[in-house]
CSV table of C-alpha atoms and ligand atoms in Angstrom, one decimal:
chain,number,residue,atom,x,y,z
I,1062,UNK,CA,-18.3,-25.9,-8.9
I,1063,UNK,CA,-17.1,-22.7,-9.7
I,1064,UNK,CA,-15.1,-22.3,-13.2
I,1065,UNK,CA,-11.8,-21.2,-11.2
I,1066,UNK,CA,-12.5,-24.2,-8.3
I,1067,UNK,CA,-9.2,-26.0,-9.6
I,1068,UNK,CA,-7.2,-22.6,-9.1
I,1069,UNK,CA,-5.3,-21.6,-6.1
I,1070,UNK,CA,-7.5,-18.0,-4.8
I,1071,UNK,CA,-6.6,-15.7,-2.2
I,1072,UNK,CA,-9.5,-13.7,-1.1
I,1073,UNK,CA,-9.6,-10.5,-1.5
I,1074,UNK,CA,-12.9,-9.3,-2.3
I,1075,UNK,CA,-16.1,-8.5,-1.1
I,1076,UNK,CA,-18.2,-10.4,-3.4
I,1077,UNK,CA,-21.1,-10.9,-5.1
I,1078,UNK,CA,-20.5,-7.2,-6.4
I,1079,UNK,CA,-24.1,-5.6,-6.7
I,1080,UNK,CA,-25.7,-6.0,-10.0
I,1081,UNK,CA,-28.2,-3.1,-10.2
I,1082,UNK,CA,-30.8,-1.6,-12.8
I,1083,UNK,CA,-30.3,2.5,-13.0
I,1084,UNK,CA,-33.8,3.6,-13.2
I,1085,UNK,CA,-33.3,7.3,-13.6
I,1086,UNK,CA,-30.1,7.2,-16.0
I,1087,UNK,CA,-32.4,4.8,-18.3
I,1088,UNK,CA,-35.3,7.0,-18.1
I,1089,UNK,CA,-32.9,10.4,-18.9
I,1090,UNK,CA,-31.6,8.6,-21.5
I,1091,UNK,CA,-34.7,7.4,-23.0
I,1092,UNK,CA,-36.1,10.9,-22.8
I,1093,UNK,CA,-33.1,11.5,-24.7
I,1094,UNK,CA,-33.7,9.0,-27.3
I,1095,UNK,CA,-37.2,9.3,-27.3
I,1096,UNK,CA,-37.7,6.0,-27.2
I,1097,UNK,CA,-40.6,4.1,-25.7
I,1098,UNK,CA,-40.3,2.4,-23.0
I,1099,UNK,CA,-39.0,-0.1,-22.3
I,1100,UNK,CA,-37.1,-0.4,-25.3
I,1101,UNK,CA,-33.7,-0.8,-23.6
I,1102,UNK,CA,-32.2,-1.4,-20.2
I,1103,UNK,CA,-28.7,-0.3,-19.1
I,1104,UNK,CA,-27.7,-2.1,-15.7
I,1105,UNK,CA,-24.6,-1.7,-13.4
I,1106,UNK,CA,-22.6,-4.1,-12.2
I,1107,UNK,CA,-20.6,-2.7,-9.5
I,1108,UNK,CA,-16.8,-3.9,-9.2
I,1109,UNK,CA,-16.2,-0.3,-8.1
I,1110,UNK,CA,-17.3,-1.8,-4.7
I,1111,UNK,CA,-14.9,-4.8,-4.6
I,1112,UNK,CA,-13.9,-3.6,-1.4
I,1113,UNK,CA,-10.0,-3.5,-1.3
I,1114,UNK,CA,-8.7,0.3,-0.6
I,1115,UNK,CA,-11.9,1.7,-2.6
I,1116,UNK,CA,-12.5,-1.4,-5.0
I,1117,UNK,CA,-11.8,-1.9,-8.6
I,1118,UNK,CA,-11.7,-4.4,-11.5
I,1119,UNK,CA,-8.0,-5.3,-10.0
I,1120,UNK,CA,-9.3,-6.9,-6.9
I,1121,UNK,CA,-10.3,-9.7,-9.0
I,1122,UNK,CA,-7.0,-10.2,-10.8
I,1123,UNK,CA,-5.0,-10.2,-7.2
I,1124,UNK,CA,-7.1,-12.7,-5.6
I,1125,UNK,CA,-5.4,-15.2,-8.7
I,1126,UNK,CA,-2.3,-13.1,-8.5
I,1127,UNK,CA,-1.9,-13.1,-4.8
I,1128,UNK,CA,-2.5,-16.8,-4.3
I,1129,UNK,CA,0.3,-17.3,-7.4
I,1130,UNK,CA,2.4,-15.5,-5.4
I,1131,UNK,CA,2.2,-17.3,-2.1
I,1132,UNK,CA,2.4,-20.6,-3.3
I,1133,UNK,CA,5.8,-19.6,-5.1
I,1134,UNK,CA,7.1,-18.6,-1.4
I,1135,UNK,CA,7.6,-14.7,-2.6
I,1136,UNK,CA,7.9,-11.8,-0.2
I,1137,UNK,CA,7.1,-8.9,-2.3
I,1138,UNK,CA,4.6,-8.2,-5.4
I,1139,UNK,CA,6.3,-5.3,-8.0
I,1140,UNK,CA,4.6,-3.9,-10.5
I,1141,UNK,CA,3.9,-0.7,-12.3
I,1142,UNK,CA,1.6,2.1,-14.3
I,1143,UNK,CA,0.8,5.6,-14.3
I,1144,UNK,CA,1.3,8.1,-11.5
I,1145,UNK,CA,-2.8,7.6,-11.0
I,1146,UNK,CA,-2.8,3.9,-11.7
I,1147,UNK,CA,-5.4,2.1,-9.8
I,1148,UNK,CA,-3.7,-0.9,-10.4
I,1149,UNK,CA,-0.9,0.0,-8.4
I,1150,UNK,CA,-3.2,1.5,-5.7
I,1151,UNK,CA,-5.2,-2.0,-5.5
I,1152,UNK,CA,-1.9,-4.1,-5.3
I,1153,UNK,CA,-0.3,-1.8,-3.0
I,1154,UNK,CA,-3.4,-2.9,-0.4
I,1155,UNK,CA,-3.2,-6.1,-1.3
I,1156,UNK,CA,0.5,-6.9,-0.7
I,1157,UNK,CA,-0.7,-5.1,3.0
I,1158,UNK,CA,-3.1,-7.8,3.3
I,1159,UNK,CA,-1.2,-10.4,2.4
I,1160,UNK,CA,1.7,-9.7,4.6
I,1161,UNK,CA,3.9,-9.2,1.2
I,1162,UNK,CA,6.3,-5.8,0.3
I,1163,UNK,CA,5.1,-4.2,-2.9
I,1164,UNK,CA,7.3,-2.0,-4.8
I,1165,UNK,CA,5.9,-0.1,-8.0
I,1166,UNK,CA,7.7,1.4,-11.1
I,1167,UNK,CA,5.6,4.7,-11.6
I,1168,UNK,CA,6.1,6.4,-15.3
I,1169,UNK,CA,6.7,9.8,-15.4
I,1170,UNK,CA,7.8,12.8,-12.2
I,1171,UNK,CA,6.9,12.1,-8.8
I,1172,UNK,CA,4.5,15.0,-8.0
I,1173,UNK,CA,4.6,17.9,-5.6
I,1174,UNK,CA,1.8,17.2,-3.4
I,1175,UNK,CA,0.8,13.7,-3.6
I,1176,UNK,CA,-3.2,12.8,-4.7
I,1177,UNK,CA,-5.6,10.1,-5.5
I,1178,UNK,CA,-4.1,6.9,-5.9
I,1179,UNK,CA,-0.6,7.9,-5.6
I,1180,UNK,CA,-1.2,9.4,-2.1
I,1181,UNK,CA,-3.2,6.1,-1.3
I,1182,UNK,CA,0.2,4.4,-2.4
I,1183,UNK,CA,2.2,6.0,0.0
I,1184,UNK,CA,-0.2,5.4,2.7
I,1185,UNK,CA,-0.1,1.6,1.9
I,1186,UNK,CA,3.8,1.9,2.5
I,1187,UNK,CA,4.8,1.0,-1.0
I,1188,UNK,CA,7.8,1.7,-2.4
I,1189,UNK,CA,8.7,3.8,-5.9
I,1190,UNK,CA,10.5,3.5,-8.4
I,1191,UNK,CA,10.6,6.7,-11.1
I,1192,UNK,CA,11.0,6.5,-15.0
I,1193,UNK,CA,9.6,7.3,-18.2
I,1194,UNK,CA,6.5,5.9,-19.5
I,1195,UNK,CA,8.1,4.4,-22.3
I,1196,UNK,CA,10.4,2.5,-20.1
I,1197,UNK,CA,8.1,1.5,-17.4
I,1198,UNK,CA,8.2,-2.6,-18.5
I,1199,UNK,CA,11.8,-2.6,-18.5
I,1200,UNK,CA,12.4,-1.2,-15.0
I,1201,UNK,CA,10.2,-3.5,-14.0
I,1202,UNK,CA,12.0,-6.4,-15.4
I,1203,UNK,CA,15.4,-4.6,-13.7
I,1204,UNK,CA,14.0,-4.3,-10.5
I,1205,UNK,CA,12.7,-8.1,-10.5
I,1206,UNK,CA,16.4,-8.3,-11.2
I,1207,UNK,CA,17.8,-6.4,-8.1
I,1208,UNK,CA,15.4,-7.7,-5.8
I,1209,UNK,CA,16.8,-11.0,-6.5
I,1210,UNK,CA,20.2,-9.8,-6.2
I,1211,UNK,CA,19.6,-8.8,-2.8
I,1212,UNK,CA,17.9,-12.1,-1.4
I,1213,UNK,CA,14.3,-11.0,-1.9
I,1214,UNK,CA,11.7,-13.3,-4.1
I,1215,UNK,CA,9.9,-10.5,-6.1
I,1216,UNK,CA,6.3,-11.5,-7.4
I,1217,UNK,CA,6.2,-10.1,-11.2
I,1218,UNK,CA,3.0,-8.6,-12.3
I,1219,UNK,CA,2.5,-6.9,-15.7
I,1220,UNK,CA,0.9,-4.2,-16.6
I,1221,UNK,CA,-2.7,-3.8,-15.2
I,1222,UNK,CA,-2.6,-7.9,-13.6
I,1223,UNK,CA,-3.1,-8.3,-17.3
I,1224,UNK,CA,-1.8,-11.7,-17.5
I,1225,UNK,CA,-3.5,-15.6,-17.9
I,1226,UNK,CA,-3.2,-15.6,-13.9
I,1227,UNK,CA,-5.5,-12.6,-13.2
I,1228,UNK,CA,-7.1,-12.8,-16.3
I,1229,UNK,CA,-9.1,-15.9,-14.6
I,1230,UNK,CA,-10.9,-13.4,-11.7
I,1231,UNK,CA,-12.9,-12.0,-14.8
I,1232,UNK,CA,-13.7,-15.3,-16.0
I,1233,UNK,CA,-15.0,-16.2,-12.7
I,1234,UNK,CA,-16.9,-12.9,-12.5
I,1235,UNK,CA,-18.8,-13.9,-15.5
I,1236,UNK,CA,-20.4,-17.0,-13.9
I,1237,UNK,CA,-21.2,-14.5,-10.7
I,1238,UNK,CA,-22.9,-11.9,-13.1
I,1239,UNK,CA,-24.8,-14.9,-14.9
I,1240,UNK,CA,-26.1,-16.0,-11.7
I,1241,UNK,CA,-26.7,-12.4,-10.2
I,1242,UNK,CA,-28.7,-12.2,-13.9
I,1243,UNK,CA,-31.1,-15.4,-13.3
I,1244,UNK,CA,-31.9,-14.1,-9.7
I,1245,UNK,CA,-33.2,-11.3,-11.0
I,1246,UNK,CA,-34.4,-11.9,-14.4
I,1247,UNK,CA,-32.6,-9.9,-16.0
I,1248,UNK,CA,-31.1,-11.5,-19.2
I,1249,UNK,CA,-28.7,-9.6,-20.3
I,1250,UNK,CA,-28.2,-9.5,-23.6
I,1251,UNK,CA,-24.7,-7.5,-23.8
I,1252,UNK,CA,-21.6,-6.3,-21.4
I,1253,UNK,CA,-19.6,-2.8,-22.0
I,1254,UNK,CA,-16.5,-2.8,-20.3
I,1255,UNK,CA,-13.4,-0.2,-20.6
I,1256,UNK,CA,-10.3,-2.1,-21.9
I,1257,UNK,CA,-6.6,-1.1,-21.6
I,1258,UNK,CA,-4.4,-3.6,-20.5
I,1259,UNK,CA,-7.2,-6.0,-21.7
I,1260,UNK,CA,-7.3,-8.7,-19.1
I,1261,UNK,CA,-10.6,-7.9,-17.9
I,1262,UNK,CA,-12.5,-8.2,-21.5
I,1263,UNK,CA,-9.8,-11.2,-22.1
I,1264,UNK,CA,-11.4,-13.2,-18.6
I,1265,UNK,CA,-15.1,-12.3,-19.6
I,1266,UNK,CA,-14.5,-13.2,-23.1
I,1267,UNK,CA,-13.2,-16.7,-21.8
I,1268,UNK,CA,-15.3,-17.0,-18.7
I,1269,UNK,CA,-18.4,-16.4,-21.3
I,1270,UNK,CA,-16.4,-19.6,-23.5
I,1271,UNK,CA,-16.5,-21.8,-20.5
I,1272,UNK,CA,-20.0,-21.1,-19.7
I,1273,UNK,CA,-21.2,-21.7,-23.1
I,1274,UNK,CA,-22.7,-18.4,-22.8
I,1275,UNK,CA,-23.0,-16.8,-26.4
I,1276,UNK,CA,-23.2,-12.7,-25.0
I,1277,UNK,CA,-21.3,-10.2,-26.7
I,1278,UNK,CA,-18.5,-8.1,-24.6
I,1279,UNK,CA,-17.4,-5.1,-26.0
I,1280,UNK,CA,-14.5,-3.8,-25.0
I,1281,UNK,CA,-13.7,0.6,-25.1
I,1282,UNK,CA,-10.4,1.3,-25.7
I,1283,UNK,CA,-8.9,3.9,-23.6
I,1284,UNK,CA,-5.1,3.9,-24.8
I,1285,UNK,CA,-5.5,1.3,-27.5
I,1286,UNK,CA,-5.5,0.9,-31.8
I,1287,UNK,CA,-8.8,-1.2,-32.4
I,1288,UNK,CA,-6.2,-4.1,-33.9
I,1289,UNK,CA,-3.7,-4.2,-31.2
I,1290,UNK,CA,-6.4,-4.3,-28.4
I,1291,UNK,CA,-8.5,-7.2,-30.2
I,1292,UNK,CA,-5.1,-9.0,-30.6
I,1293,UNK,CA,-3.9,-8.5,-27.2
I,1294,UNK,CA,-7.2,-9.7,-26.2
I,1295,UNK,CA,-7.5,-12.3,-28.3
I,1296,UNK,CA,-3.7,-14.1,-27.6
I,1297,UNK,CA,-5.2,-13.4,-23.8
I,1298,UNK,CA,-8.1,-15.1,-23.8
I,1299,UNK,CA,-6.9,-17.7,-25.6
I,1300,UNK,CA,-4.3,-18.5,-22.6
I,1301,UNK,CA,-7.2,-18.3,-19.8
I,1302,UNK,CA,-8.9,-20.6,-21.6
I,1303,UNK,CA,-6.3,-23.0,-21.4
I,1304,UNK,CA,-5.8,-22.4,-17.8
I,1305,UNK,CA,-9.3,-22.5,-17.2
I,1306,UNK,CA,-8.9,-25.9,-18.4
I,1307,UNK,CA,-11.5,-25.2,-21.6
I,1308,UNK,CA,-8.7,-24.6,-24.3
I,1309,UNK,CA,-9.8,-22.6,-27.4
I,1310,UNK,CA,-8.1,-20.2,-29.4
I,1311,UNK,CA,-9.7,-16.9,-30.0
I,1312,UNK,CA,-8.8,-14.8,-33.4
I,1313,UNK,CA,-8.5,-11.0,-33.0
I,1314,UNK,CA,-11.6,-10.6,-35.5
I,1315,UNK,CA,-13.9,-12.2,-32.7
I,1316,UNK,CA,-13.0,-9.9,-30.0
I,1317,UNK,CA,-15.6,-7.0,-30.1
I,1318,UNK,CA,-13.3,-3.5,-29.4
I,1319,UNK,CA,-14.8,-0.3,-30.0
I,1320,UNK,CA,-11.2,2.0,-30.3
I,1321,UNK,CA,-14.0,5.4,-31.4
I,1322,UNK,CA,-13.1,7.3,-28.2
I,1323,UNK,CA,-9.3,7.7,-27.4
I,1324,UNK,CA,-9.7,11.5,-27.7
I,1325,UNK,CA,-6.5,13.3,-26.9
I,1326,UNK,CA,-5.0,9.8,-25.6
I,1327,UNK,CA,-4.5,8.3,-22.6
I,1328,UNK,CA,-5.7,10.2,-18.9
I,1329,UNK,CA,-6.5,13.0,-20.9
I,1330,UNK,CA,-10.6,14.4,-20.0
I,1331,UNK,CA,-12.2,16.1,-22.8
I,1332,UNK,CA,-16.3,16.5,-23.0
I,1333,UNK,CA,-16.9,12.7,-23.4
I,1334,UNK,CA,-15.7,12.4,-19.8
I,1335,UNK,CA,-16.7,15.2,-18.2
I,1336,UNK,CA,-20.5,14.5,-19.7
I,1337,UNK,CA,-20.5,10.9,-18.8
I,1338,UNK,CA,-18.9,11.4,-15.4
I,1339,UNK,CA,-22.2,13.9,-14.6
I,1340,UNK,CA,-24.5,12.3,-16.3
I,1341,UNK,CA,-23.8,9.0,-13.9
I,1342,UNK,CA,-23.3,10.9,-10.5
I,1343,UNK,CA,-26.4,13.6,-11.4
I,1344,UNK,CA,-28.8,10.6,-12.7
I,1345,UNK,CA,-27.5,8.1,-10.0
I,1346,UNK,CA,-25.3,8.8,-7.7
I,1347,UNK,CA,-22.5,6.6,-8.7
I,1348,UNK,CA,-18.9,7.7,-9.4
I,1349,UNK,CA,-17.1,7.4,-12.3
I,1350,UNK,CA,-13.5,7.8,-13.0
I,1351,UNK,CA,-11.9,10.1,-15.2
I,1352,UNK,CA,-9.4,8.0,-17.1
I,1353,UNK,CA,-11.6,4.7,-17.7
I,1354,UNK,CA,-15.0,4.6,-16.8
I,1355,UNK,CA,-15.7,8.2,-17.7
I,1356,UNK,CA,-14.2,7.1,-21.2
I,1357,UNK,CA,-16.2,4.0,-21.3
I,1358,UNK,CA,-19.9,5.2,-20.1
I,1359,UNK,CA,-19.3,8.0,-22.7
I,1360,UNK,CA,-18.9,5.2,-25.9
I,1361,UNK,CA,-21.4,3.5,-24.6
I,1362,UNK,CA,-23.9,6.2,-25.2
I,1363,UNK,CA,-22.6,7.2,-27.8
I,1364,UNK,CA,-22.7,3.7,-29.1
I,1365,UNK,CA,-26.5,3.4,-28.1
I,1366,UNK,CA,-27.3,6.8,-30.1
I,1367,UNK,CA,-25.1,6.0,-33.0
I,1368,UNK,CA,-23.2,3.2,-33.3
I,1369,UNK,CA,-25.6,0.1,-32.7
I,1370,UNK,CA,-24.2,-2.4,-35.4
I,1371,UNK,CA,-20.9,-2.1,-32.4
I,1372,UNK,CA,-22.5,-4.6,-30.3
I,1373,UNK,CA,-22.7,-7.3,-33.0
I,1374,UNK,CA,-26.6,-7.8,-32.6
I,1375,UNK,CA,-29.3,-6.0,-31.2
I,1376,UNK,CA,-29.0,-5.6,-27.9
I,1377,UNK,CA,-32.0,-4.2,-25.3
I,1378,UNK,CA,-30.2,-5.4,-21.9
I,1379,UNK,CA,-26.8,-4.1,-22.0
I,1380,UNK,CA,-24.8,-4.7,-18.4
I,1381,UNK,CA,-22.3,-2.0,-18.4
I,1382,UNK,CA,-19.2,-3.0,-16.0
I,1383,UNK,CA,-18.2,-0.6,-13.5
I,1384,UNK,CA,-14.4,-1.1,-13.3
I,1385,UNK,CA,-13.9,1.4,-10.5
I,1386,UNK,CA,-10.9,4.1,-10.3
I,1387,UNK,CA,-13.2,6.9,-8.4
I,1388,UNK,CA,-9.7,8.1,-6.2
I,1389,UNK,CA,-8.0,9.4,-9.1
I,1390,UNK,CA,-11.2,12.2,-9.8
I,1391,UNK,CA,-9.2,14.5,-7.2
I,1392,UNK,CA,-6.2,14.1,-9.7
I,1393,UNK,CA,-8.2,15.5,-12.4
I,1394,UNK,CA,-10.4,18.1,-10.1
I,1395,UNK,CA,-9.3,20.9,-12.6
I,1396,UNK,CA,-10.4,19.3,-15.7
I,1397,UNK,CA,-13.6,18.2,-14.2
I,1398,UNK,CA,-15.3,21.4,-12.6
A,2648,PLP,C1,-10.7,1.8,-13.4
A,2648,PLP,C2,-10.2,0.9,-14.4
A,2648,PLP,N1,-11.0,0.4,-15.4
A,2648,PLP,C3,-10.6,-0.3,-16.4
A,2648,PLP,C4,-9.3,-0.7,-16.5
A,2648,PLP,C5,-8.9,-1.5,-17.7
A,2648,PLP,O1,-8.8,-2.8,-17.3
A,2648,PLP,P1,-7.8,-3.8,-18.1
A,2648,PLP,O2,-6.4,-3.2,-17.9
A,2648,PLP,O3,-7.9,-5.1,-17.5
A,2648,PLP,O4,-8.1,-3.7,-19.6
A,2648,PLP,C6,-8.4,-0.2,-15.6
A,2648,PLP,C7,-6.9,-0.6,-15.8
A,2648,PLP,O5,-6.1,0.0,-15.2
A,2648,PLP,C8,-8.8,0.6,-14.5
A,2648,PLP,O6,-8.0,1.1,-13.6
């Protein structure tokens, strides 16, 4: 039985995501690191090909969200993020699918021709609501407010599905990794995921609890102070662990957050990006995103050629997890040719 199997689950996903080795990154790398062979492995595992409106990590989270949702009889998911948030994009599509409205709260200026995820937004039908970044969480509770006003039965979702509800899609995507991992031998000996909103790293962390599966998951900031991300995580965890129905409280000193690569803050691309984001599609094929994934291959080299004590242990099979977010790349096509 499936960790989750007492939770309501909406389908959203096309799943098992492929879990893959990346022969010719690991060899540039090691010809990089002139190591021998084969002293480490770096696999993929792809949640960039969930399968709703271009995948993501978010699919996950909405299958737990979505189901929430319809049992409590609402007619329209709201939620909110950046002008290129692939959160929004995800639950946009999935609100389609689900025969639900979605409305979003955007932070910051509608733009002048429409791009990436926001124009994938529009096509999904959804509609906007414009503020300031700062104030994003607030419209959101105002809107949930309105809605009601006017008859409708808004579903709330915080930032990034980041909540014990979504939080249990990456708990359950643990036990599909670990399987994915005996099939082919693999044993894994670490996951690098990016973390922002932190319920992704928060569902591994307590997915890897319930499994009694001791494998450290470190988390790269993108937006985040080491301490408020491992605290976030930690309260986080804590709660899916409840709801998984495995209660344990997690401290923030447990939760493994590597905060070494915020750069010039949040969506901005400097050279860890840009290098990362080539390195991946020139060694492999496989897209990166510019805000996240970029961010988060780039520590985790870095982290290999300088920072090893980060993992905890060390490590020689290291699964990094592709959260998705390719769309937004045409946002960013000036800082990345
Ligand atoms: C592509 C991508 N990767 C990673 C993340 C971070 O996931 P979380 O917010 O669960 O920490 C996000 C969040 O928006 C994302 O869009």
């Amino acid at each position: 039985m499936p960790i989750t199997a007492h939770l309501p689950r909406y389908p959203l996903a096309f799943l098992p995501t492929p879990l893959h080795p990346l022969p010719r990154l690991n060899e540039t790398l090691r010809q990089e690191f002139q190591l021998p062979a084969p002293s480490f492995q770096l696999l993929v595992k792809r949640d960039d090909q969930t399968g709703l409106a271009t995948g993501g990590n978010k699919t996950r989270k909405l299958e737990f969200l979505v189901a929430d949702a319809l049992a409590l009889g609402c007619d329209t998911l709201i939620t909110t993020g950046a002008t290129q948030s692939n959160h929004c994009r995800q639950t946009a599509a999935a609100a389609i699918h689900a025969g639900l409205r979605c409305e979003l709260v955007l932070g910051g200026q509608p733009p002048e021709s429409p791009n990436g995820n926001y124009l994938l937004d529009q096509l999904f039908g959804a509609t906007f609501h414009w503020t300031t970044r700062e104030n994003r969480l607030n419209r959101l509770h105002e809107l949930a407010g309105e809605l009601r006003a006017a008859g409708r039965r808004p579903y709330f979702i915080t930032y990034g599905g980041s909540d014990p509800v979504g939080a249990c899609g990456y708990a359950l995507a643990l036990e599909e990794l670990r399987e994915q991992a005996m099939a082919l031998h693999a044993e894994p000996d670490a996951i690098v995921v990016a973390s922002s909103s932190g319920g992704t790293q928060a569902g591994l962390v307590a997915g890897a609890w319930a499994l009694d599966w001791d494998i450290p998951i470190l988390g790269i900031s993108i937006d985040e102070t080491e301490a408020h991300l491992q605290g976030l995580v930690a309260d986080l965890a804590s709660q899916t662990a409840e709801r998984l129905g495995k209660p344990r409280h997690f401290t923030p000193a447990e939760i493994l957050v590597s905060a070494d690569y915020l750069g010039a803050g949040y969506g901005v691309v400097g050279d860890l990006e840009r290098t990362a984001i080539r390195l991946m599609a020139q060694t492999e094929g496989i897209l990166l995103d510019p805000v996240y994934t970029g961010r988060a291959f780039g520590g985790l080299v870095d982290a290999l050629r300088n920072r090893p004590d980060r993992f905890g242990k060390p490590v020689r099979s290291i699964v990094f997890w592709h959260t998705g977010g390719s769309p937004a790349l045409f946002a960013y096509a000036s800082d990345l040719t």
